[in-house]
mmCIF file of C-alpha atoms in Angstrom:
data_model
loop_
_atom_site.group_PDB
_atom_site.id
_atom_site.type_symbol
_atom_site.label_atom_id
_atom_site.label_comp_id
_atom_site.label_asym_id
_atom_site.label_seq_id
_atom_site.Cartn_x
_atom_site.Cartn_y
_atom_site.Cartn_z
ATOM 1 C CA MET A 260 23.656 8.990 9.577
ATOM 2 C CA SER A 261 23.799 5.075 10.352
ATOM 3 C CA ARG A 262 21.007 3.240 8.576
ATOM 4 C CA PRO A 263 19.261 0.559 10.804
ATOM 5 C CA GLU A 264 18.239 -1.336 8.037
ATOM 6 C CA ASP A 265 21.590 -2.239 7.322
ATOM 7 C CA THR A 266 22.151 -3.949 10.423
ATOM 8 C CA LEU A 267 19.101 -5.798 11.409
ATOM 9 C CA ALA A 268 15.566 -7.316 10.631
ATOM 10 C CA ALA A 269 12.671 -5.005 11.502
ATOM 11 C CA ASP A 270 11.119 -7.270 14.124
ATOM 12 C CA ILE A 271 14.595 -7.566 15.852
ATOM 13 C CA HIS A 272 15.734 -3.888 15.620
ATOM 14 C CA TYR A 273 12.771 -2.458 17.353
ATOM 15 C CA ASP A 274 12.730 -4.208 20.568
ATOM 16 C CA ASP A 275 11.404 -2.962 23.691
ATOM 17 C CA VAL A 276 14.045 -0.322 24.168
ATOM 18 C CA GLU A 277 14.355 0.935 20.766
ATOM 19 C CA ALA A 278 10.562 1.063 20.047
ATOM 20 C CA ARG A 279 9.928 3.176 23.600
ATOM 21 C CA LYS A 280 12.964 5.552 22.289
ATOM 22 C CA TYR A 281 11.651 5.877 18.833
ATOM 23 C CA THR A 282 7.697 7.130 20.558
ATOM 24 C CA THR A 283 9.064 9.626 22.826
ATOM 25 C CA SER A 284 11.442 11.417 20.933
ATOM 26 C CA SER A 285 9.861 14.397 20.323
ATOM 27 C CA ARG A 286 12.207 15.186 16.954
ATOM 28 C CA ILE A 287 10.595 11.992 15.649
ATOM 29 C CA GLN A 288 7.106 12.740 16.355
ATOM 30 C CA ASN A 289 7.582 15.955 14.665
ATOM 31 C CA ILE A 290 8.643 14.413 11.536
ATOM 32 C CA GLN A 291 6.783 11.396 11.358
ATOM 33 C CA ALA A 292 3.450 14.247 11.766
ATOM 34 C CA SER A 293 4.797 16.417 9.013
ATOM 35 C CA MET A 294 4.967 13.287 6.665
ATOM 36 C CA THR A 295 1.767 12.223 7.312
ATOM 37 C CA GLN A 296 0.464 15.245 6.864
ATOM 38 C CA ARG A 297 2.074 15.430 3.753
ATOM 39 C CA ALA A 298 0.933 12.312 2.559
ATOM 40 C CA LEU A 299 -2.719 12.966 3.493
ATOM 41 C CA GLU A 300 -2.786 15.775 1.277
ATOM 42 C CA LEU A 301 -1.748 13.769 -1.294
ATOM 43 C CA LEU A 302 -4.487 11.083 -0.824
ATOM 44 C CA ASP A 303 -6.869 14.102 -0.734
ATOM 45 C CA LEU A 304 -9.943 12.094 0.996
ATOM 46 C CA LYS A 305 -12.872 14.057 0.712
ATOM 47 C CA SER A 306 -14.989 11.517 3.310
ATOM 48 C CA PRO A 307 -14.492 9.491 6.041
ATOM 49 C CA SER A 308 -12.416 6.434 4.882
ATOM 50 C CA LEU A 309 -11.077 2.804 5.845
ATOM 51 C CA ILE A 310 -7.060 3.208 5.395
ATOM 52 C CA LEU A 311 -4.720 0.539 5.709
ATOM 53 C CA ASP A 312 -1.446 1.804 7.592
ATOM 54 C CA ILE A 313 1.362 -0.346 6.551
ATOM 55 C CA GLY A 314 4.292 -0.469 9.056
ATOM 56 C CA CYS A 315 2.294 1.438 11.636
ATOM 57 C CA GLY A 316 4.588 1.161 14.142
ATOM 58 C CA SER A 317 3.573 2.664 17.578
ATOM 59 C CA GLY A 318 0.759 4.505 15.797
ATOM 60 C CA LEU A 319 2.294 7.637 15.122
ATOM 61 C CA SER A 320 0.927 8.228 11.723
ATOM 62 C CA GLY A 321 -2.426 6.336 13.157
ATOM 63 C CA GLU A 322 -3.327 8.816 15.249
ATOM 64 C CA MET A 323 -3.206 11.598 12.916
ATOM 65 C CA LEU A 324 -5.840 9.310 10.878
ATOM 66 C CA SER A 325 -8.144 9.259 13.747
ATOM 67 C CA ALA A 326 -7.609 12.813 14.624
ATOM 68 C CA VAL A 327 -8.494 14.507 11.286
ATOM 69 C CA SER A 328 -11.268 16.642 11.582
ATOM 70 C CA GLU A 329 -15.110 16.768 10.440
ATOM 71 C CA GLU A 330 -14.713 19.823 7.966
ATOM 72 C CA GLU A 331 -11.462 18.045 6.354
ATOM 73 C CA GLY A 332 -12.885 15.069 5.697
ATOM 74 C CA GLY A 333 -12.091 12.297 8.469
ATOM 75 C CA PRO A 334 -12.240 11.038 11.218
ATOM 76 C CA HIS A 335 -10.633 7.841 9.348
ATOM 77 C CA VAL A 336 -10.877 4.280 10.921
ATOM 78 C CA TRP A 337 -7.196 2.916 10.028
ATOM 79 C CA VAL A 338 -5.846 -0.653 10.344
ATOM 80 C CA GLY A 339 -2.494 -0.956 10.888
ATOM 81 C CA MET A 340 0.179 -3.548 10.133
ATOM 82 C CA ASP A 341 3.606 -3.812 11.989
ATOM 83 C CA VAL A 342 6.400 -6.556 12.146
ATOM 84 C CA SER A 343 7.736 -5.687 15.253
ATOM 85 C CA ALA A 344 5.383 -6.586 18.408
ATOM 86 C CA SER A 345 7.280 -4.390 20.972
ATOM 87 C CA MET A 346 5.950 -1.284 18.481
ATOM 88 C CA LEU A 347 2.548 -2.443 18.365
ATOM 89 C CA ASP A 348 3.082 -2.892 22.424
ATOM 90 C CA VAL A 349 3.956 0.301 22.521
ATOM 91 C CA ALA A 350 0.859 1.055 20.669
ATOM 92 C CA LEU A 351 -1.574 -0.788 22.893
ATOM 93 C CA GLN A 352 -0.106 1.192 25.546
ATOM 94 C CA ARG A 353 -1.012 4.193 23.935
ATOM 95 C CA ASP A 354 -4.350 3.057 23.367
ATOM 96 C CA VAL A 355 -4.529 4.056 19.502
ATOM 97 C CA GLU A 356 -8.223 3.857 17.945
ATOM 98 C CA GLY A 357 -7.169 1.735 14.865
ATOM 99 C CA ASP A 358 -6.994 -2.003 14.600
ATOM 100 C CA LEU A 359 -3.707 -3.387 14.998
ATOM 101 C CA MET A 360 -2.333 -6.454 13.235
ATOM 102 C CA LEU A 361 1.134 -8.542 13.801
ATOM 103 C CA ALA A 362 2.075 -9.140 10.055
ATOM 104 C CA ASP A 363 5.044 -9.083 7.833
ATOM 105 C CA ILE A 364 4.353 -7.324 4.518
ATOM 106 C CA GLY A 365 6.920 -8.871 2.620
ATOM 107 C CA GLN A 366 4.773 -11.648 3.416
ATOM 108 C CA GLY A 367 1.766 -9.924 1.406
ATOM 109 C CA VAL A 368 -1.128 -8.266 2.233
ATOM 110 C CA PRO A 369 -3.823 -10.699 3.867
ATOM 111 C CA PHE A 370 -7.231 -8.389 2.637
ATOM 112 C CA ARG A 371 -9.760 -9.491 0.272
ATOM 113 C CA ALA A 372 -9.927 -7.772 -2.948
ATOM 114 C CA GLY A 373 -11.007 -3.721 -3.138
ATOM 115 C CA ALA A 374 -11.061 -3.486 1.244
ATOM 116 C CA PHE A 375 -9.262 -0.409 1.210
ATOM 117 C CA ASP A 376 -9.670 3.254 0.297
ATOM 118 C CA ALA A 377 -6.502 4.306 0.679
ATOM 119 C CA ALA A 378 -3.052 3.211 2.075
ATOM 120 C CA ILE A 379 -0.568 4.801 3.885
ATOM 121 C CA SER A 380 3.377 3.922 5.046
ATOM 122 C CA ILE A 381 5.387 6.124 6.734
ATOM 123 C CA SER A 382 9.258 5.246 6.749
ATOM 124 C CA ALA A 383 8.822 1.182 6.366
ATOM 125 C CA ILE A 384 9.011 0.191 2.691
ATOM 126 C CA GLN A 385 12.608 0.160 2.472
ATOM 127 C CA TRP A 386 13.097 -2.737 4.959
ATOM 128 C CA LEU A 387 12.065 -4.563 2.322
ATOM 129 C CA CYS A 388 15.180 -4.319 0.420
ATOM 130 C CA ASN A 389 16.935 -6.563 3.412
ATOM 131 C CA ALA A 390 16.099 -10.353 3.061
ATOM 132 C CA GLU A 391 16.843 -11.647 6.786
ATOM 133 C CA ASN A 392 17.234 -15.587 5.930
ATOM 134 C CA SER A 393 17.942 -17.373 2.333
ATOM 135 C CA ASP A 394 14.423 -18.463 2.181
ATOM 136 C CA THR A 395 13.506 -14.840 1.157
ATOM 137 C CA SER A 396 14.961 -12.376 -1.623
ATOM 138 C CA PRO A 397 14.147 -8.292 -1.571
ATOM 139 C CA SER A 398 12.622 -8.670 -5.263
ATOM 140 C CA GLY A 399 10.337 -11.605 -3.600
ATOM 141 C CA ARG A 400 9.370 -9.299 -0.744
ATOM 142 C CA LEU A 401 8.557 -6.144 -2.689
ATOM 143 C CA SER A 402 6.385 -7.986 -5.327
ATOM 144 C CA ARG A 403 4.446 -10.052 -2.864
ATOM 145 C CA PHE A 404 3.972 -6.839 -1.147
ATOM 146 C CA PHE A 405 2.950 -4.225 -3.721
ATOM 147 C CA ASN A 406 0.846 -7.087 -5.281
ATOM 148 C CA GLY A 407 -1.058 -7.408 -1.964
ATOM 149 C CA LEU A 408 -1.322 -4.081 -1.629
ATOM 150 C CA TYR A 409 -2.980 -3.656 -5.531
ATOM 151 C CA MET A 410 -5.211 -6.331 -4.312
ATOM 152 C CA SER A 411 -6.450 -4.738 -1.318
ATOM 153 C CA LEU A 412 -6.911 -1.271 -2.781
ATOM 154 C CA LYS A 413 -10.162 -0.376 -4.252
ATOM 155 C CA ARG A 414 -10.352 0.629 -7.799
ATOM 156 C CA GLY A 415 -10.260 4.322 -7.688
ATOM 157 C CA GLY A 416 -8.295 3.953 -4.242
ATOM 158 C CA MET A 417 -4.530 5.402 -3.648
ATOM 159 C CA ALA A 418 -1.537 4.757 -1.870
ATOM 160 C CA VAL A 419 1.099 7.131 -0.513
ATOM 161 C CA CYS A 420 4.400 5.841 0.745
ATOM 162 C CA GLN A 421 7.365 7.606 2.000
ATOM 163 C CA PHE A 422 10.440 5.667 2.181
ATOM 164 C CA TYR A 423 14.025 6.272 2.663
ATOM 165 C CA PRO A 424 16.114 4.448 0.034
ATOM 166 C CA LYS A 425 19.611 3.806 0.689
ATOM 167 C CA ASN A 426 21.114 4.474 -2.704
ATOM 168 C CA ASP A 427 19.674 4.841 -6.249
ATOM 169 C CA VAL A 428 19.156 1.415 -6.764
ATOM 170 C CA GLN A 429 16.558 0.463 -4.102
ATOM 171 C CA LYS A 430 14.652 3.435 -5.433
ATOM 172 C CA GLN A 431 14.501 2.241 -8.707
ATOM 173 C CA MET A 432 13.821 -1.438 -7.359
ATOM 174 C CA ILE A 433 11.252 -0.378 -5.056
ATOM 175 C CA THR A 434 9.285 1.984 -8.001
ATOM 176 C CA SER A 435 9.898 -0.592 -10.923
ATOM 177 C CA ALA A 436 8.161 -3.298 -8.605
ATOM 178 C CA ALA A 437 5.133 -0.889 -8.018
ATOM 179 C CA VAL A 438 4.503 -0.396 -11.343
ATOM 180 C CA LYS A 439 4.885 -4.059 -12.218
ATOM 181 C CA ALA A 440 1.922 -4.736 -10.015
ATOM 182 C CA GLY A 441 -0.128 -2.385 -12.163
ATOM 183 C CA PHE A 442 -0.238 1.125 -9.894
ATOM 184 C CA GLY A 443 0.509 3.993 -11.604
ATOM 185 C CA ALA A 444 3.407 5.521 -9.765
ATOM 186 C CA GLY A 445 5.024 8.744 -9.316
ATOM 187 C CA LEU A 446 7.713 9.838 -6.722
ATOM 188 C CA LEU A 447 7.498 13.498 -4.996
ATOM 189 C CA GLU A 448 10.270 14.398 -3.460
ATOM 190 C CA ASP A 449 10.014 17.059 -0.421
ATOM 191 C CA ASP A 450 13.763 19.079 -0.025
ATOM 192 C CA PRO A 451 15.671 18.119 -3.000
ATOM 193 C CA ASN A 452 19.241 17.897 -2.798
ATOM 194 C CA THR A 453 18.919 18.843 0.819
ATOM 195 C CA LYS A 454 20.228 16.278 4.258
ATOM 196 C CA ASN A 455 15.940 16.448 4.891
ATOM 197 C CA VAL A 456 15.238 15.230 1.512
ATOM 198 C CA LYS A 457 12.010 13.313 1.856
ATOM 199 C CA LEU A 458 11.054 10.642 -1.007
ATOM 200 C CA TYR A 459 6.927 9.804 -1.432
ATOM 201 C CA LEU A 460 5.817 7.094 -3.599
ATOM 202 C CA VAL A 461 2.596 7.926 -5.088
ATOM 203 C CA LEU A 462 0.598 5.129 -6.109
ATOM 204 C CA THR A 463 -3.097 5.164 -8.147
ATOM 205 C CA VAL A 464 -5.353 1.723 -8.827
ATOM 206 C CA GLY A 465 -6.957 2.330 -12.209
ATOM 207 C CA SER A 466 -7.320 4.929 -14.189
ATOM 208 C CA SER A 467 -10.248 6.548 -12.474
ATOM 209 C CA ALA A 468 -8.287 7.167 -9.302
ATOM 210 C CA VAL A 469 -6.584 10.430 -11.193
ATOM 211 C CA ALA A 470 -9.438 10.903 -13.537
ATOM 212 C CA SER A 471 -11.052 14.016 -12.008
ATOM 213 C CA LYS A 472 -7.085 15.532 -12.443
ATOM 214 C CA GLY A 473 -6.779 15.268 -15.938
ATOM 215 C CA GLY A 474 -6.371 11.142 -15.814
ATOM 216 C CA ASP A 475 -2.080 11.466 -15.314
ATOM 217 C CA ILE A 476 0.063 10.394 -11.983
ATOM 218 C CA THR A 477 1.212 13.926 -12.603
ATOM 219 C CA GLY A 478 -2.659 15.480 -12.057
ATOM 220 C CA VAL A 479 -2.262 14.074 -7.857
ATOM 221 C CA VAL A 480 0.289 17.311 -7.576
ATOM 222 C CA ALA A 481 -1.549 19.434 -9.860
ATOM 223 C CA GLY A 482 -3.488 22.068 -6.941
ATOM 224 C CA MET A 483 -0.375 22.140 -4.863
ATOM 225 C CA ASP A 484 2.084 25.028 -4.220
ATOM 226 C CA ASP A 485 5.786 24.586 -5.147
ATOM 227 C CA VAL A 486 5.669 21.219 -7.060
ATOM 228 C CA GLU A 487 7.588 21.303 -10.297
ATOM 229 C CA VAL A 488 6.580 18.230 -12.374
ATOM 230 C CA GLN A 489 9.048 16.409 -14.082
ATOM 231 C CA ASP A 490 8.393 13.739 -16.718
ATOM 232 C CA HIS A 491 11.183 10.905 -17.048
ATOM 233 C CA ARG A 492 8.635 8.675 -18.881
ATOM 234 C CA ARG A 493 9.310 8.346 -22.509
ATOM 235 C CA LYS A 494 7.387 10.053 -24.747
ATOM 236 C CA GLY A 495 5.832 7.715 -27.847
ATOM 237 C CA LYS A 496 7.639 5.334 -29.470
ATOM 238 C CA THR A 497 11.526 4.858 -28.978
ATOM 239 C CA GLY A 498 13.901 5.282 -31.948
ATOM 240 C CA LYS A 499 15.408 2.114 -32.709
ATOM 241 C CA GLY A 500 11.793 0.724 -33.754
ATOM 242 C CA GLU A 501 11.230 3.552 -36.565
ATOM 243 C CA ILE A 502 14.114 3.248 -38.635
ATOM 244 C CA LYS A 503 12.729 1.102 -41.335
ATOM 245 C CA LYS A 504 15.659 -1.233 -42.793
ATOM 246 C CA GLY A 505 17.033 -0.434 -46.011
ATOM 247 C CA SER A 506 16.226 3.185 -45.529
ATOM 248 C CA LYS A 507 18.522 6.023 -45.959
ATOM 249 C CA ALA A 508 18.606 6.784 -41.980
ATOM 250 C CA TRP A 509 19.100 3.161 -41.274
ATOM 251 C CA ILE A 510 22.192 3.031 -44.489
ATOM 252 C CA ILE A 511 23.711 5.954 -43.030
ATOM 253 C CA HIS A 512 23.548 4.558 -39.204
ATOM 254 C CA LYS A 513 25.266 1.201 -40.608
ATOM 255 C CA LYS A 514 28.255 3.338 -42.006
ATOM 256 C CA GLU A 515 28.486 5.089 -38.693
ATOM 257 C CA GLN A 516 29.105 1.645 -36.877
ATOM 258 C CA MET A 517 31.427 0.232 -39.669
ATOM 259 C CA GLU A 518 33.335 3.320 -39.272
ATOM 260 C CA LEU A 519 33.696 2.672 -35.572
ATOM 261 C CA LYS A 520 34.540 -0.398 -35.644
ATOM 262 C CA GLY A 521 37.389 1.076 -38.127
ATOM 263 C CA LYS A 522 36.216 -0.143 -41.732
ATOM 264 C CA ILE A 523 36.815 2.032 -44.565
ATOM 265 C CA VAL A 524 33.434 3.754 -45.557
ATOM 266 C CA LYS A 525 32.319 5.477 -48.348
ATOM 267 C CA ALA A 526 31.810 8.909 -47.940
ATOM 268 C CA THR A 527 27.889 10.013 -47.267
ATOM 269 C CA SER A 528 26.490 12.189 -50.135
ATOM 270 C CA LYS A 529 23.146 12.939 -51.483
ATOM 271 C CA TYR A 530 22.970 9.490 -53.385
ATOM 272 C CA THR A 531 23.230 7.493 -50.567
ATOM 273 C CA GLY A 532 20.479 5.104 -50.161
ATOM 274 C CA ARG A 533 19.321 5.817 -53.549
ATOM 275 C CA LYS A 534 17.572 3.496 -55.830
ATOM 276 C CA ARG A 535 19.699 3.109 -59.201
ATOM 277 C CA ARG A 536 17.655 3.952 -62.542
ATOM 278 C CA ILE A 537 16.657 1.083 -64.440
ATOM 279 C CA GLN A 538 18.940 1.939 -67.709
ATOM 280 C CA PHE A 539 18.128 -0.478 -70.123
ATOM 281 C CA MET B 187 -9.930 -6.518 16.417
ATOM 282 C CA LYS B 188 -12.705 -5.129 15.495
ATOM 283 C CA VAL B 189 -15.823 -7.115 13.547
ATOM 284 C CA LEU B 190 -15.072 -4.383 10.476
ATOM 285 C CA THR B 191 -11.500 -5.749 9.886
ATOM 286 C CA LEU B 192 -12.679 -9.764 10.407
ATOM 287 C CA ASN B 193 -15.128 -8.734 7.060
ATOM 288 C CA PHE B 194 -12.219 -7.496 4.951
ATOM 289 C CA LEU B 195 -9.242 -10.530 6.270
ATOM 290 C CA THR B 196 -8.450 -13.242 4.327
ATOM 291 C CA CYS B 197 -6.221 -16.083 4.825
ATOM 292 C CA ALA B 198 -2.572 -15.171 4.525
ATOM 293 C CA VAL B 199 -1.635 -19.120 3.400
ATOM 294 C CA LYS B 200 -0.409 -18.795 -0.142
ATOM 295 C CA THR B 201 -2.306 -21.901 -1.191
ATOM 296 C CA CYS B 202 -5.237 -20.318 0.182
ATOM 297 C CA LYS B 203 -5.320 -17.530 -2.027
ATOM 298 C CA SER B 204 -7.455 -19.242 -4.927
ATOM 299 C CA SER B 205 -9.896 -20.997 -2.629
ATOM 300 C CA SER B 206 -13.049 -19.256 -1.868
ATOM 301 C CA ASP B 207 -13.361 -20.989 1.771
ATOM 302 C CA SER B 208 -10.160 -18.735 3.127
ATOM 303 C CA PHE B 209 -12.857 -16.316 3.556
ATOM 304 C CA PRO B 210 -14.351 -15.199 5.913
ATOM 305 C CA LEU B 211 -11.961 -16.148 8.771
ATOM 306 C CA HIS B 212 -14.215 -18.321 11.634
ATOM 307 C CA PRO B 213 -13.584 -16.620 15.188
ATOM 308 C CA LYS B 214 -13.230 -19.306 17.866
ATOM 309 C CA ASP B 215 -13.169 -19.090 21.812
ATOM 310 C CA ALA B 216 -13.301 -15.442 20.911
ATOM 311 C CA GLU B 217 -13.377 -13.130 23.982
ATOM 312 C CA LEU B 218 -15.008 -9.947 23.317
ATOM 313 C CA ALA B 219 -15.624 -6.428 24.542
ATOM 314 C CA SER B 220 -17.681 -3.243 23.581
ATOM 315 C CA ASP B 221 -15.865 -0.087 23.005
ATOM 316 C CA ASP B 222 -17.589 3.254 23.067
ATOM 317 C CA VAL B 223 -17.003 4.989 19.624
ATOM 318 C CA GLU B 224 -18.661 7.894 18.220
ATOM 319 C CA VAL B 225 -21.448 7.397 15.079
ATOM 320 C CA ASN B 226 -20.038 8.312 12.211
ATOM 321 C CA PRO B 227 -22.695 7.500 9.709
ATOM 322 C CA GLN B 228 -20.846 8.779 6.835
ATOM 323 C CA LEU B 229 -18.506 6.503 7.104
ATOM 324 C CA LEU B 230 -20.892 3.350 7.211
ATOM 325 C CA VAL B 231 -22.504 4.742 4.348
ATOM 326 C CA ASN B 232 -18.870 4.636 2.587
ATOM 327 C CA LEU B 233 -18.036 1.302 3.610
ATOM 328 C CA LEU B 234 -21.473 -0.384 2.976
ATOM 329 C CA PRO B 235 -21.201 -1.878 -0.234
ATOM 330 C CA ARG B 236 -17.972 -2.704 0.235
ATOM 331 C CA ILE B 237 -18.610 -5.180 3.173
ATOM 332 C CA ASP B 238 -19.605 -8.547 2.573
ATOM 333 C CA TRP B 239 -22.866 -9.196 4.037
ATOM 334 C CA ASN B 240 -22.929 -12.968 4.047
ATOM 335 C CA ALA B 241 -19.640 -13.107 5.632
ATOM 336 C CA LEU B 242 -20.803 -10.778 8.164
ATOM 337 C CA ARG B 243 -23.795 -12.660 8.730
ATOM 338 C CA THR B 244 -21.686 -15.763 9.374
ATOM 339 C CA THR B 245 -19.211 -13.865 11.773
ATOM 340 C CA SER B 246 -22.104 -12.702 14.263
ATOM 341 C CA THR B 247 -24.084 -15.745 13.877
ATOM 342 C CA GLU B 248 -20.525 -17.691 15.039
ATOM 343 C CA LEU B 249 -19.878 -14.697 17.709
ATOM 344 C CA GLY B 250 -22.783 -15.307 19.208
ATOM 345 C CA PHE B 251 -24.686 -12.018 17.898
ATOM 346 C CA PRO B 252 -28.734 -12.232 16.983
ATOM 347 C CA GLN B 253 -29.185 -13.306 13.123
ATOM 348 C CA LEU B 254 -28.631 -10.307 10.845
ATOM 349 C CA PRO B 255 -31.185 -10.184 8.216
ATOM 350 C CA GLU B 256 -30.658 -11.703 4.937
ATOM 351 C CA GLN B 257 -30.114 -8.501 3.173
ATOM 352 C CA PRO B 258 -28.037 -5.585 3.444
ATOM 353 C CA PRO B 259 -30.001 -2.089 4.257
ATOM 354 C CA THR B 260 -29.626 0.171 1.648
ATOM 355 C CA ALA B 261 -27.871 3.625 2.272
ATOM 356 C CA GLU B 262 -31.385 5.105 2.255
ATOM 357 C CA GLU B 263 -32.748 2.935 5.241
ATOM 358 C CA LEU B 264 -29.338 3.956 6.937
ATOM 359 C CA GLY B 265 -29.934 7.293 6.901
ATOM 360 C CA ALA B 266 -33.612 7.530 7.860
ATOM 361 C CA ASP B 267 -33.275 4.628 10.815
ATOM 362 C CA GLU B 268 -31.279 5.550 13.326
ATOM 363 C CA LYS B 269 -31.444 1.833 14.915
ATOM 364 C CA VAL B 270 -30.508 0.284 12.029
ATOM 365 C CA LEU B 271 -27.863 2.900 12.024
ATOM 366 C CA LYS B 272 -26.870 2.126 15.767
ATOM 367 C CA ASP B 273 -26.901 -1.568 15.527
ATOM 368 C CA LEU B 274 -24.567 -1.630 12.589
ATOM 369 C CA HIS B 275 -22.307 0.441 13.972
ATOM 370 C CA SER B 276 -22.235 -1.204 17.490
ATOM 371 C CA LEU B 277 -21.636 -4.425 15.714
ATOM 372 C CA LEU B 278 -19.041 -3.277 13.192
ATOM 373 C CA ILE B 279 -17.312 -0.551 14.916
ATOM 374 C CA GLU B 280 -17.333 -0.867 18.756
ATOM 375 C CA THR B 281 -17.364 -4.731 19.000
ATOM 376 C CA GLN B 282 -13.646 -6.008 19.456
ATOM 377 C CA ILE B 283 -12.430 -9.352 19.768
ATOM 378 C CA MET B 284 -9.704 -9.226 22.300
ATOM 379 C CA GLU B 285 -8.483 -12.909 22.533
ATOM 380 C CA GLY B 286 -9.069 -15.857 20.652
ATOM 381 C CA LYS B 287 -8.023 -17.233 17.458
ATOM 382 C CA LEU B 288 -9.248 -16.990 13.628
ATOM 383 C CA VAL B 289 -9.624 -20.170 11.843
ATOM 384 C CA CYS B 290 -9.140 -20.518 8.360
ATOM 385 C CA GLY B 291 -11.827 -22.784 6.982
ATOM 386 C CA HIS B 292 -9.471 -24.023 3.848
ATOM 387 C CA CYS B 293 -6.022 -24.586 5.511
ATOM 388 C CA GLY B 294 -7.104 -24.727 8.871
ATOM 389 C CA HIS B 295 -4.401 -22.352 9.783
ATOM 390 C CA GLU B 296 -4.988 -20.494 13.473
ATOM 391 C CA TYR B 297 -3.997 -17.091 13.701
ATOM 392 C CA ALA B 298 -3.831 -16.217 17.583
ATOM 393 C CA ILE B 299 -5.348 -13.038 18.814
ATOM 394 C CA ARG B 300 -3.837 -11.653 21.964
ATOM 395 C CA GLU B 301 -4.935 -8.214 23.094
ATOM 396 C CA GLY B 302 -6.506 -7.305 20.016
ATOM 397 C CA ILE B 303 -4.175 -7.805 18.196
ATOM 398 C CA ALA B 304 -4.228 -10.750 15.373
ATOM 399 C CA ASN B 305 -1.003 -12.668 14.380
ATOM 400 C CA PHE B 306 -0.575 -12.643 10.986
ATOM 401 C CA LEU B 307 3.311 -14.032 10.731
ATOM 402 C CA LEU B 308 3.503 -17.223 8.659
ATOM 403 C CA PRO B 309 6.621 -19.762 8.700
ATOM 404 C CA SER B 310 8.645 -18.992 5.556
ATOM 405 C CA HIS B 311 7.328 -22.352 3.606
ATOM 406 C CA LEU B 312 3.743 -20.939 3.870
ATOM 407 C CA VAL B 313 4.514 -17.812 2.200
#
């Protein structure tokens, strides 16, 4: 399938025609609704909260936030940011309840520190990987966005960003930018290895966000069914620092290196690396 | 744009990040509207500790509302006094700025508001 991200900038791609098409397509509406539902499930909000909707578009995801029933901790109040004026125009016509702002998330998130309980983003942040002109770079846009988002969330807050990375490089770029900004980050993959794979970047601010769930990012999905945790973080120290210079392991390692270079190396025996006894 | 949102917005210009004058943004030539929204007491109690009361007092005076008390109401007062709750609700959630400008107190940048949507797009040299 073609990716609009590859050809045009977000504000130019989503013109009046494209914005209307996007919003009235029942297929897109269904997908957006189910992804927003999943994001809300991950956020696990217990009481009415103030939520930032990043790349809110025509308010498809925002509508769901306003519609959360009282028993489930809603209804939430949200503020939406989007770079496409046409999308916001459609949102105005649909009379959504949240506050809308025309802003480019690659320029930062202009809110004061600790403003929001949570943030949600549906199919938006992959746009950050494209730089439209020579003044900006994807890495600069990503770091400005994540730094701004980190600041504007309260301590103990959470963000869930669903995105469509083009390839593993983009996925890596986005997650590492988030970690660099200070977030605790995890990736949730729905329907892996299928055409419909959905990636959710789960971000936490401060350790208290997941303190009630074991203090680790993997705790976010603890109560969910059918979620398998794969932890690729390195455990403890890496191998390199542990070998002491001059030790037997170090000598053997050096001998292997020399052997690979084609040098003649004495065979390793039980005497390798031993101190010679003082004879006299 | 709700007054609640205005209480959280700062100037987006890079050089204003370190300045305390960049918050709150000052509304100029504001046209107001009032929406009917159902009162949500739990939400207001949640939001209360995060609202910058001094900034809210400045904003409400600038928008031509009566002077707010010097101290913010406590959560108990909100629960007990229906009128305090109603007033806060109508100021924060129901009042909307439909047209006008937001001006930064530090750099003087003007953010236009049209049909309730603030334009925070910046030229690249200010980012």
